[in-house]
GROMACS .gro file of N, CA and C in nm:
model
  471
    1MET      N    1  11.801   2.509 -10.370
    1MET     CA    2  11.834   2.372 -10.390
    1MET      C    3  11.841   2.296 -10.258
    2TYR      N    4  11.804   2.171 -10.267
    2TYR     CA    5  11.807   2.082 -10.150
    2TYR      C    6  11.949   2.032 -10.128
    3LYS      N    7  11.994   2.044 -10.002
    3LYS     CA    8  12.127   1.996  -9.968
    3LYS      C    9  12.111   1.872  -9.880
    4ARG      N   10  12.172   1.766  -9.918
    4ARG     CA   11  12.167   1.640  -9.845
    4ARG      C   12  12.244   1.652  -9.714
    5PRO      N   13  12.183   1.600  -9.600
    5PRO     CA   14  12.256   1.606  -9.474
    5PRO      C   15  12.378   1.515  -9.480
    6ASP      N   16  12.482   1.557  -9.409
    6ASP     CA   17  12.602   1.476  -9.410
    6ASP      C   18  12.586   1.353  -9.321
    7HIS      N   19  12.678   1.265  -9.331
    7HIS     CA   20  12.673   1.137  -9.260
    7HIS      C   21  12.673   1.155  -9.108
    8ASN      N   22  12.751   1.249  -9.054
    8ASN     CA   23  12.760   1.271  -8.910
    8ASN      C   24  12.628   1.320  -8.851
    9SER      N   25  12.560   1.410  -8.919
    9SER     CA   26  12.432   1.460  -8.866
    9SER      C   27  12.325   1.351  -8.871
   10MET      N   28  12.327   1.267  -8.971
   10MET     CA   29  12.231   1.155  -8.979
   10MET      C   30  12.257   1.056  -8.864
   11THR      N   31  12.381   1.029  -8.837
   11THR     CA   32  12.417   0.937  -8.728
   11THR      C   33  12.371   0.994  -8.595
   12ARG      N   34  12.389   1.124  -8.573
   12ARG     CA   35  12.346   1.188  -8.448
   12ARG      C   36  12.194   1.182  -8.434
   13MET      N   37  12.121   1.204  -8.542
   13MET     CA   38  11.974   1.197  -8.538
   13MET      C   39  11.927   1.056  -8.504
   14ILE      N   40  11.989   0.958  -8.563
   14ILE     CA   41  11.950   0.819  -8.537
   14ILE      C   42  11.980   0.784  -8.391
   15ARG      N   43  12.095   0.824  -8.341
   15ARG     CA   44  12.130   0.797  -8.202
   15ARG      C   45  12.032   0.865  -8.106
   16ALA      N   46  11.995   0.987  -8.137
   16ALA     CA   47  11.899   1.060  -8.053
   16ALA      C   48  11.764   0.990  -8.051
   17CYS      N   49  11.717   0.944  -8.167
   17CYS     CA   50  11.588   0.873  -8.174
   17CYS      C   51  11.594   0.742  -8.097
   18VAL      N   52  11.707   0.669  -8.108
   18VAL     CA   53  11.722   0.543  -8.034
   18VAL      C   54  11.725   0.570  -7.884
   19ALA      N   55  11.793   0.675  -7.841
   19ALA     CA   56  11.800   0.709  -7.698
   19ALA      C   57  11.662   0.746  -7.645
   20ILE      N   58  11.586   0.825  -7.719
   20ILE     CA   59  11.451   0.863  -7.676
   20ILE      C   60  11.361   0.740  -7.668
   21ALA      N   61  11.370   0.651  -7.765
   21ALA     CA   62  11.288   0.529  -7.763
   21ALA      C   63  11.327   0.440  -7.645
   22ALA      N   64  11.456   0.429  -7.615
   22ALA     CA   65  11.502   0.346  -7.502
   22ALA      C   66  11.452   0.404  -7.370
   23ILE      N   67  11.456   0.535  -7.354
   23ILE     CA   68  11.407   0.598  -7.233
   23ILE      C   69  11.257   0.574  -7.218
   24ALA      N   70  11.182   0.585  -7.326
   24ALA     CA   71  11.037   0.563  -7.320
   24ALA      C   72  11.006   0.418  -7.281
   25VAL      N   73  11.079   0.323  -7.337
   25VAL     CA   74  11.055   0.182  -7.306
   25VAL      C   75  11.090   0.152  -7.161
   26LEU      N   76  11.204   0.202  -7.114
   26LEU     CA   77  11.246   0.176  -6.976
   26LEU      C   78  11.154   0.242  -6.874
   27SER      N   79  11.104   0.361  -6.904
   27SER     CA   80  11.015   0.428  -6.808
   27SER      C   81  10.881   0.357  -6.797
   28ALA      N   82  10.840   0.286  -6.900
   28ALA     CA   83  10.713   0.211  -6.894
   28ALA      C   84  10.726   0.089  -6.805
   29CYS      N   85  10.848   0.043  -6.777
   29CYS     CA   86  10.869  -0.076  -6.696
   29CYS      C   87  10.890  -0.046  -6.549
   30VAL      N   88  10.883   0.079  -6.510
   30VAL     CA   89  10.900   0.115  -6.370
   30VAL      C   90  10.774   0.076  -6.293
   31ALA      N   91  10.794   0.011  -6.179
   31ALA     CA   92  10.680  -0.031  -6.097
   31ALA      C   93  10.610   0.090  -6.037
   32GLN      N   94  10.478   0.090  -6.043
   32GLN     CA   95  10.398   0.197  -5.984
   32GLN      C   96  10.318   0.137  -5.869
   33THR      N   97  10.314   0.210  -5.756
   33THR     CA   98  10.244   0.163  -5.638
   33THR      C   99  10.130   0.258  -5.607
   34ARG      N  100  10.011   0.200  -5.581
   34ARG     CA  101   9.894   0.281  -5.544
   34ARG      C  102   9.836   0.226  -5.413
   35ASN      N  103   9.792   0.318  -5.329
   35ASN     CA  104   9.726   0.281  -5.203
   35ASN      C  105   9.578   0.311  -5.213
   36HIS      N  106   9.498   0.221  -5.159
   36HIS     CA  107   9.353   0.239  -5.154
   36HIS      C  108   9.309   0.221  -5.010
   37GLY      N  109   9.223   0.309  -4.964
   37GLY     CA  110   9.171   0.298  -4.830
   37GLY      C  111   9.251   0.380  -4.731
   38TYR      N  112   9.214   0.367  -4.605
   38TYR     CA  113   9.275   0.445  -4.498
   38TYR      C  114   9.287   0.361  -4.372
   39VAL      N  115   9.405   0.366  -4.311
   39VAL     CA  116   9.429   0.302  -4.183
   39VAL      C  117   9.494   0.407  -4.093
   40PRO      N  118   9.439   0.431  -3.974
   40PRO     CA  119   9.500   0.529  -3.883
   40PRO      C  120   9.642   0.487  -3.843
   41SER      N  121   9.728   0.586  -3.827
   41SER     CA  122   9.866   0.559  -3.785
   41SER      C  123   9.869   0.524  -3.636
   42GLU      N  124   9.983   0.475  -3.590
   42GLU     CA  125   9.999   0.444  -3.448
   42GLU      C  126   9.985   0.571  -3.363
   43ALA      N  127  10.033   0.684  -3.416
   43ALA     CA  128  10.021   0.811  -3.343
   43ALA      C  129   9.875   0.849  -3.325
   44GLU      N  130   9.795   0.830  -3.430
   44GLU     CA  131   9.652   0.861  -3.421
   44GLU      C  132   9.581   0.766  -3.323
   45LEU      N  133   9.618   0.638  -3.330
   45LEU     CA  134   9.555   0.540  -3.240
   45LEU      C  135   9.594   0.561  -3.095
   46SER      N  136   9.712   0.621  -3.072
   46SER     CA  137   9.754   0.646  -2.934
   46SER      C  138   9.667   0.751  -2.865
   47GLN      N  139   9.591   0.828  -2.944
   47GLN     CA  140   9.499   0.927  -2.887
   47GLN      C  141   9.374   0.862  -2.828
   48ILE      N  142   9.351   0.737  -2.862
   48ILE     CA  143   9.231   0.665  -2.816
   48ILE      C  144   9.265   0.588  -2.689
   49THR      N  145   9.183   0.606  -2.586
   49THR     CA  146   9.204   0.537  -2.459
   49THR      C  147   9.101   0.424  -2.446
   50VAL      N  148   9.153   0.301  -2.435
   50VAL     CA  149   9.067   0.184  -2.420
   50VAL      C  150   8.995   0.195  -2.286
   51GLY      N  151   8.863   0.172  -2.286
   51GLY     CA  152   8.783   0.179  -2.165
   51GLY      C  153   8.728   0.317  -2.136
   52GLN      N  154   8.770   0.418  -2.212
   52GLN     CA  155   8.722   0.554  -2.191
   52GLN      C  156   8.654   0.612  -2.314
   53ASP      N  157   8.722   0.604  -2.428
   53ASP     CA  158   8.668   0.667  -2.549
   53ASP      C  159   8.545   0.593  -2.601
   54THR      N  160   8.459   0.667  -2.669
   54THR     CA  161   8.336   0.612  -2.726
   54THR      C  162   8.342   0.619  -2.877
   55MET      N  163   8.238   0.568  -2.942
   55MET     CA  164   8.231   0.573  -3.088
   55MET      C  165   8.243   0.717  -3.138
   56GLN      N  166   8.178   0.807  -3.069
   56GLN     CA  167   8.181   0.947  -3.110
   56GLN      C  168   8.323   1.006  -3.099
   57THR      N  169   8.391   0.983  -2.987
   57THR     CA  170   8.525   1.039  -2.971
   57THR      C  171   8.626   0.973  -3.064
   58VAL      N  172   8.608   0.844  -3.094
   58VAL     CA  173   8.695   0.776  -3.189
   58VAL      C  174   8.674   0.835  -3.328
   59GLY      N  175   8.548   0.859  -3.364
   59GLY     CA  176   8.518   0.920  -3.493
   59GLY      C  177   8.581   1.058  -3.508
   60GLU      N  178   8.584   1.134  -3.399
   60GLU     CA  179   8.646   1.265  -3.402
   60GLU      C  180   8.798   1.255  -3.410
   61ALA      N  181   8.857   1.155  -3.343
   61ALA     CA  182   9.003   1.142  -3.337
   61ALA      C  183   9.063   1.087  -3.467
   62VAL      N  184   9.004   0.983  -3.523
   62VAL     CA  185   9.063   0.919  -3.642
   62VAL      C  186   8.968   0.911  -3.761
   63GLY      N  187   8.846   0.957  -3.746
   63GLY     CA  188   8.750   0.951  -3.856
   63GLY      C  189   8.669   0.824  -3.854
   64ARG      N  190   8.555   0.826  -3.921
   64ARG     CA  191   8.470   0.707  -3.927
   64ARG      C  192   8.526   0.610  -4.030
   65PRO      N  193   8.507   0.482  -4.007
   65PRO     CA  194   8.565   0.381  -4.097
   65PRO      C  195   8.482   0.361  -4.222
   66SER      N  196   8.542   0.286  -4.314
   66SER     CA  197   8.469   0.249  -4.435
   66SER      C  198   8.385   0.124  -4.413
   67ALA      N  199   8.409   0.051  -4.304
   67ALA     CA  200   8.333  -0.071  -4.276
   67ALA      C  201   8.307  -0.082  -4.126
   68GLU      N  202   8.189  -0.131  -4.093
   68GLU     CA  203   8.152  -0.156  -3.953
   68GLU      C  204   8.112  -0.301  -3.940
   69GLY      N  205   8.094  -0.346  -3.815
   69GLY     CA  206   8.050  -0.483  -3.791
   69GLY      C  207   7.927  -0.514  -3.874
   70LEU      N  208   7.922  -0.632  -3.931
   70LEU     CA  209   7.814  -0.666  -4.022
   70LEU      C  210   7.682  -0.693  -3.952
   71LEU      N  211   7.685  -0.771  -3.847
   71LEU     CA  212   7.560  -0.807  -3.779
   71LEU      C  213   7.524  -0.709  -3.669
   72ASP      N  214   7.622  -0.661  -3.601
   72ASP     CA  215   7.598  -0.561  -3.497
   72ASP      C  216   7.710  -0.457  -3.506
   73ALA      N  217   7.686  -0.340  -3.459
   73ALA     CA  218   7.783  -0.231  -3.473
   73ALA      C  219   7.882  -0.231  -3.356
   74THR      N  220   7.943  -0.347  -3.327
   74THR     CA  221   8.036  -0.355  -3.216
   74THR      C  222   8.180  -0.340  -3.261
   75GLY      N  223   8.205  -0.317  -3.388
   75GLY     CA  224   8.342  -0.302  -3.434
   75GLY      C  225   8.351  -0.211  -3.555
   76TRP      N  226   8.460  -0.135  -3.560
   76TRP     CA  227   8.490  -0.052  -3.675
   76TRP      C  228   8.617  -0.108  -3.739
   77TYR      N  229   8.618  -0.113  -3.873
   77TYR     CA  230   8.730  -0.170  -3.945
   77TYR      C  231   8.781  -0.070  -4.048
   78TYR      N  232   8.908  -0.035  -4.035
   78TYR     CA  233   8.975   0.054  -4.129
   78TYR      C  234   9.064  -0.035  -4.216
   79VAL      N  235   9.051  -0.023  -4.348
   79VAL     CA  236   9.120  -0.113  -4.439
   79VAL      C  237   9.203  -0.033  -4.540
   80ARG      N  238   9.328  -0.075  -4.559
   80ARG     CA  239   9.415  -0.014  -4.661
   80ARG      C  240   9.480  -0.125  -4.741
   81SER      N  241   9.474  -0.114  -4.873
   81SER     CA  242   9.539  -0.210  -4.961
   81SER      C  243   9.640  -0.137  -5.047
   82GLN      N  244   9.749  -0.206  -5.080
   82GLN     CA  245   9.853  -0.149  -5.164
   82GLN      C  246   9.865  -0.237  -5.288
   83PHE      N  247   9.858  -0.172  -5.406
   83PHE     CA  248   9.866  -0.242  -5.532
   83PHE      C  249   9.991  -0.198  -5.608
   84LYS      N  250  10.054  -0.295  -5.674
   84LYS     CA  251  10.174  -0.267  -5.752
   84LYS      C  252  10.146  -0.303  -5.898
   85THR      N  253  10.179  -0.212  -5.989
   85THR     CA  254  10.160  -0.233  -6.132
   85THR      C  255  10.296  -0.227  -6.198
   86LEU      N  256  10.328  -0.327  -6.279
   86LEU     CA  257  10.455  -0.331  -6.350
   86LEU      C  258  10.426  -0.340  -6.499
   87GLY      N  259  10.460  -0.234  -6.570
   87GLY     CA  260  10.443  -0.231  -6.715
   87GLY      C  261  10.298  -0.252  -6.755
   88ALA      N  262  10.278  -0.343  -6.850
   88ALA     CA  263  10.144  -0.368  -6.902
   88ALA      C  264  10.069  -0.476  -6.826
   89PHE      N  265  10.132  -0.530  -6.719
   89PHE     CA  266  10.066  -0.635  -6.641
   89PHE      C  267   9.955  -0.577  -6.554
   90ALA      N  268   9.860  -0.662  -6.518
   90ALA     CA  269   9.748  -0.620  -6.432
   90ALA      C  270   9.801  -0.586  -6.292
   91PRO      N  271   9.738  -0.489  -6.224
   91PRO     CA  272   9.781  -0.456  -6.087
   91PRO      C  273   9.770  -0.577  -5.995
   92LYS      N  274   9.864  -0.587  -5.900
   92LYS     CA  275   9.867  -0.700  -5.806
   92LYS      C  276   9.868  -0.643  -5.664
   93GLU      N  277   9.781  -0.696  -5.578
   93GLU     CA  278   9.777  -0.652  -5.440
   93GLU      C  279   9.896  -0.710  -5.366
   94VAL      N  280   9.978  -0.622  -5.305
   94VAL     CA  281  10.099  -0.667  -5.237
   94VAL      C  282  10.091  -0.652  -5.086
   95ASP      N  283   9.996  -0.574  -5.036
   95ASP     CA  284   9.986  -0.555  -4.891
   95ASP      C  285   9.843  -0.515  -4.856
   96ARG      N  286   9.799  -0.560  -4.740
   96ARG     CA  287   9.669  -0.519  -4.687
   96ARG      C  288   9.681  -0.509  -4.536
   97GLN      N  289   9.632  -0.399  -4.481
   97GLN     CA  290   9.630  -0.380  -4.336
   97GLN      C  291   9.489  -0.347  -4.293
   98VAL      N  292   9.453  -0.397  -4.175
   98VAL     CA  293   9.322  -0.371  -4.117
   98VAL      C  294   9.342  -0.329  -3.972
   99VAL      N  295   9.277  -0.220  -3.933
   99VAL     CA  296   9.273  -0.181  -3.792
   99VAL      C  297   9.130  -0.207  -3.746
  100ALA      N  298   9.117  -0.288  -3.641
  100ALA     CA  299   8.986  -0.322  -3.585
  100ALA      C  300   8.973  -0.256  -3.448
  101ILE      N  301   8.871  -0.172  -3.434
  101ILE     CA  302   8.842  -0.110  -3.304
  101ILE      C  303   8.710  -0.170  -3.257
  102SER      N  304   8.715  -0.241  -3.145
  102SER     CA  305   8.596  -0.307  -3.090
  102SER      C  306   8.534  -0.221  -2.981
  103PHE      N  307   8.402  -0.227  -2.973
  103PHE     CA  308   8.327  -0.152  -2.873
  103PHE      C  309   8.244  -0.249  -2.790
  104ASP      N  310   8.222  -0.215  -2.663
  104ASP     CA  311   8.136  -0.297  -2.580
  104ASP      C  312   7.990  -0.258  -2.604
  105ASP      N  313   7.899  -0.314  -2.526
  105ASP     CA  314   7.756  -0.288  -2.544
  105ASP      C  315   7.718  -0.142  -2.522
  106LYS      N  316   7.800  -0.069  -2.446
  106LYS     CA  317   7.771   0.072  -2.417
  106LYS      C  318   7.837   0.166  -2.518
  107GLY      N  319   7.908   0.111  -2.617
  107GLY     CA  320   7.973   0.194  -2.717
  107GLY      C  321   8.108   0.247  -2.675
  108VAL      N  322   8.170   0.185  -2.573
  108VAL     CA  323   8.302   0.225  -2.525
  108VAL      C  324   8.407   0.132  -2.586
  109VAL      N  325   8.523   0.188  -2.622
  109VAL     CA  326   8.630   0.110  -2.684
  109VAL      C  327   8.676  -0.002  -2.590
  110SER      N  328   8.675  -0.126  -2.641
  110SER     CA  329   8.720  -0.238  -2.560
  110SER      C  330   8.848  -0.301  -2.613
  111ASN      N  331   8.884  -0.274  -2.738
  111ASN     CA  332   9.003  -0.335  -2.796
  111ASN      C  333   9.041  -0.262  -2.924
  112ILE      N  334   9.171  -0.250  -2.946
  112ILE     CA  335   9.223  -0.193  -3.071
  112ILE      C  336   9.329  -0.290  -3.122
  113GLU      N  337   9.313  -0.338  -3.246
  113GLU     CA  338   9.407  -0.433  -3.303
  113GLU      C  339   9.442  -0.393  -3.445
  114ARG      N  340   9.566  -0.422  -3.482
  114ARG     CA  341   9.612  -0.399  -3.620
  114ARG      C  342   9.650  -0.534  -3.677
  115PHE      N  343   9.595  -0.565  -3.795
  115PHE     CA  344   9.622  -0.693  -3.861
  115PHE      C  345   9.692  -0.667  -3.994
  116GLY      N  346   9.773  -0.762  -4.034
  116GLY     CA  347   9.841  -0.756  -4.163
  116GLY      C  348   9.854  -0.895  -4.219
  117LEU      N  349   9.925  -0.907  -4.329
  117LEU     CA  350   9.948  -1.036  -4.392
  117LEU      C  351  10.094  -1.073  -4.379
  118GLU      N  352  10.119  -1.199  -4.351
  118GLU     CA  353  10.255  -1.250  -4.347
  118GLU      C  354  10.251  -1.390  -4.405
  119GLY      N  355  10.310  -1.407  -4.520
  119GLY     CA  356  10.307  -1.538  -4.584
  119GLY      C  357  10.166  -1.580  -4.622
  120GLY      N  358  10.079  -1.485  -4.654
  120GLY     CA  359   9.942  -1.516  -4.693
  120GLY      C  360   9.848  -1.545  -4.578
  121ARG      N  361   9.895  -1.532  -4.455
  121ARG     CA  362   9.812  -1.560  -4.337
  121ARG      C  363   9.787  -1.431  -4.261
  122VAL      N  364   9.669  -1.420  -4.199
  122VAL     CA  365   9.635  -1.303  -4.118
  122VAL      C  366   9.715  -1.307  -3.989
  123VAL      N  367   9.783  -1.196  -3.957
  123VAL     CA  368   9.867  -1.189  -3.839
  123VAL      C  369   9.832  -1.062  -3.762
  124ALA      N  370   9.814  -1.075  -3.630
  124ALA     CA  371   9.791  -0.957  -3.547
  124ALA      C  372   9.924  -0.884  -3.530
  125LEU      N  373   9.932  -0.761  -3.581
  125LEU     CA  374  10.055  -0.684  -3.573
  125LEU      C  375  10.068  -0.610  -3.441
  126SER      N  376   9.956  -0.565  -3.385
  126SER     CA  377   9.959  -0.498  -3.254
  126SER      C  378   9.822  -0.508  -3.190
  127ARG      N  379   9.821  -0.509  -3.057
  127ARG     CA  380   9.697  -0.512  -2.980
  127ARG      C  381   9.714  -0.420  -2.861
  128ARG      N  382   9.608  -0.344  -2.833
  128ARG     CA  383   9.611  -0.256  -2.715
  128ARG      C  384   9.558  -0.330  -2.593
  129VAL      N  385   9.462  -0.420  -2.614
  129VAL     CA  386   9.409  -0.504  -2.507
  129VAL      C  387   9.408  -0.645  -2.563
  130THR      N  388   9.472  -0.736  -2.495
  130THR     CA  389   9.478  -0.873  -2.545
  130THR      C  390   9.352  -0.946  -2.502
  131THR      N  391   9.279  -0.993  -2.601
  131THR     CA  392   9.161  -1.075  -2.576
  131THR      C  393   9.180  -1.206  -2.649
  132SER      N  394   9.099  -1.303  -2.617
  132SER     CA  395   9.113  -1.433  -2.680
  132SER      C  396   9.080  -1.427  -2.829
  133ASN      N  397   8.992  -1.334  -2.867
  133ASN     CA  398   8.953  -1.327  -3.008
  133ASN      C  399   8.881  -1.195  -3.032
  134THR      N  400   8.894  -1.144  -3.152
  134THR     CA  401   8.818  -1.027  -3.191
  134THR      C  402   8.680  -1.073  -3.233
  135ARG      N  403   8.577  -0.998  -3.193
  135ARG     CA  404   8.440  -1.040  -3.225
  135ARG      C  405   8.416  -1.049  -3.374
  136GLY      N  406   8.479  -0.963  -3.451
  136GLY     CA  407   8.456  -0.961  -3.595
  136GLY      C  408   8.560  -1.036  -3.674
  137VAL      N  409   8.621  -1.140  -3.615
  137VAL     CA  410   8.730  -1.209  -3.682
  137VAL      C  411   8.686  -1.271  -3.814
  138THR      N  412   8.563  -1.318  -3.825
  138THR     CA  413   8.519  -1.374  -3.952
  138THR      C  414   8.514  -1.266  -4.059
  139PHE      N  415   8.479  -1.145  -4.021
  139PHE     CA  416   8.481  -1.034  -4.115
  139PHE      C  417   8.624  -1.007  -4.162
  140LEU      N  418   8.719  -1.012  -4.069
  140LEU     CA  419   8.860  -0.992  -4.105
  140LEU      C  420   8.908  -1.104  -4.197
  141GLN      N  421   8.868  -1.226  -4.171
  141GLN     CA  422   8.907  -1.336  -4.257
  141GLN      C  423   8.852  -1.316  -4.397
  142GLN      N  424   8.731  -1.261  -4.408
  142GLN     CA  425   8.674  -1.234  -4.539
  142GLN      C  426   8.753  -1.124  -4.610
  143LEU      N  427   8.792  -1.020  -4.536
  143LEU     CA  428   8.870  -0.913  -4.596
  143LEU      C  429   9.003  -0.964  -4.649
  144PHE      N  430   9.074  -1.041  -4.568
  144PHE     CA  431   9.203  -1.092  -4.610
  144PHE      C  432   9.189  -1.208  -4.706
  145GLY      N  433   9.079  -1.278  -4.701
  145GLY     CA  434   9.058  -1.391  -4.791
  145GLY      C  435   9.040  -1.348  -4.934
  146ASN      N  436   9.003  -1.224  -4.958
  146ASN     CA  437   8.985  -1.174  -5.093
  146ASN      C  438   9.114  -1.124  -5.154
  147LEU      N  439   9.226  -1.141  -5.086
  147LEU     CA  440   9.354  -1.097  -5.136
  147LEU      C  441   9.382  -1.162  -5.272
  148GLY      N  442   9.403  -1.081  -5.371
  148GLY     CA  443   9.432  -1.130  -5.504
  148GLY      C  444   9.310  -1.160  -5.588
  149ARG      N  445   9.192  -1.156  -5.531
  149ARG     CA  446   9.070  -1.186  -5.606
  149ARG      C  447   8.992  -1.059  -5.638
  150ILE      N  448   9.051  -0.944  -5.622
  150ILE     CA  449   8.982  -0.819  -5.647
  150ILE      C  450   8.988  -0.786  -5.795
  151ASP      N  451   8.877  -0.747  -5.852
  151ASP     CA  452   8.871  -0.707  -5.991
  151ASP      C  453   8.928  -0.567  -6.003
  152THR      N  454   9.042  -0.553  -6.067
  152THR     CA  455   9.109  -0.423  -6.075
  152THR      C  456   9.028  -0.323  -6.157
  153GLY      N  457   8.942  -0.371  -6.245
  153GLY     CA  458   8.859  -0.280  -6.324
  153GLY      C  459   8.765  -0.199  -6.237
  154THR      N  460   8.714  -0.260  -6.129
  154THR     CA  461   8.625  -0.187  -6.040
  154THR      C  462   8.702  -0.088  -5.954
  155LEU      N  463   8.829  -0.114  -5.926
  155LEU     CA  464   8.909  -0.021  -5.845
  155LEU      C  465   8.941   0.105  -5.924
  156ILE      N  466   8.962   0.091  -6.054
  156ILE     CA  467   8.997   0.207  -6.136
  156ILE      C  468   8.877   0.300  -6.150
  157GLN      N  469   8.757   0.245  -6.154
  157GLN     CA  470   8.637   0.327  -6.167
  157GLN      C  471   8.614   0.395  -6.040
   0.00000   0.00000   0.00000
């Protein structure tokens, strides 16, 4: 014969189901952060000597970049973006850093700069050699200008 569960056991089952559902809902709202790309650390960049190292030695020390100068190969650009996803909302880019290593005509390092965003504007975070301007600054402006305009569907693929 079938015995009906008592009131206390039914209440415990309902409470357990509500607790499990609440945990599932709350865990879906936790922000998730993903990083894309690679930027050498300050420790890695300290291995590079301005005026001495060449493209080859830089490649051995920190690896080859994902982007080089567009018109001429006088600069290497390392780019890292950080995206934050909250619940069911689309991912949003919250940070972007670029390390620009410039080379002279002989392929020797002439400048190392780190750029970031501050208030939506490109800001030089560090420079190893201060020059009036980086040769590939328009390339950097294009990289930072795309902030927020990246199609997240292409990043997932």
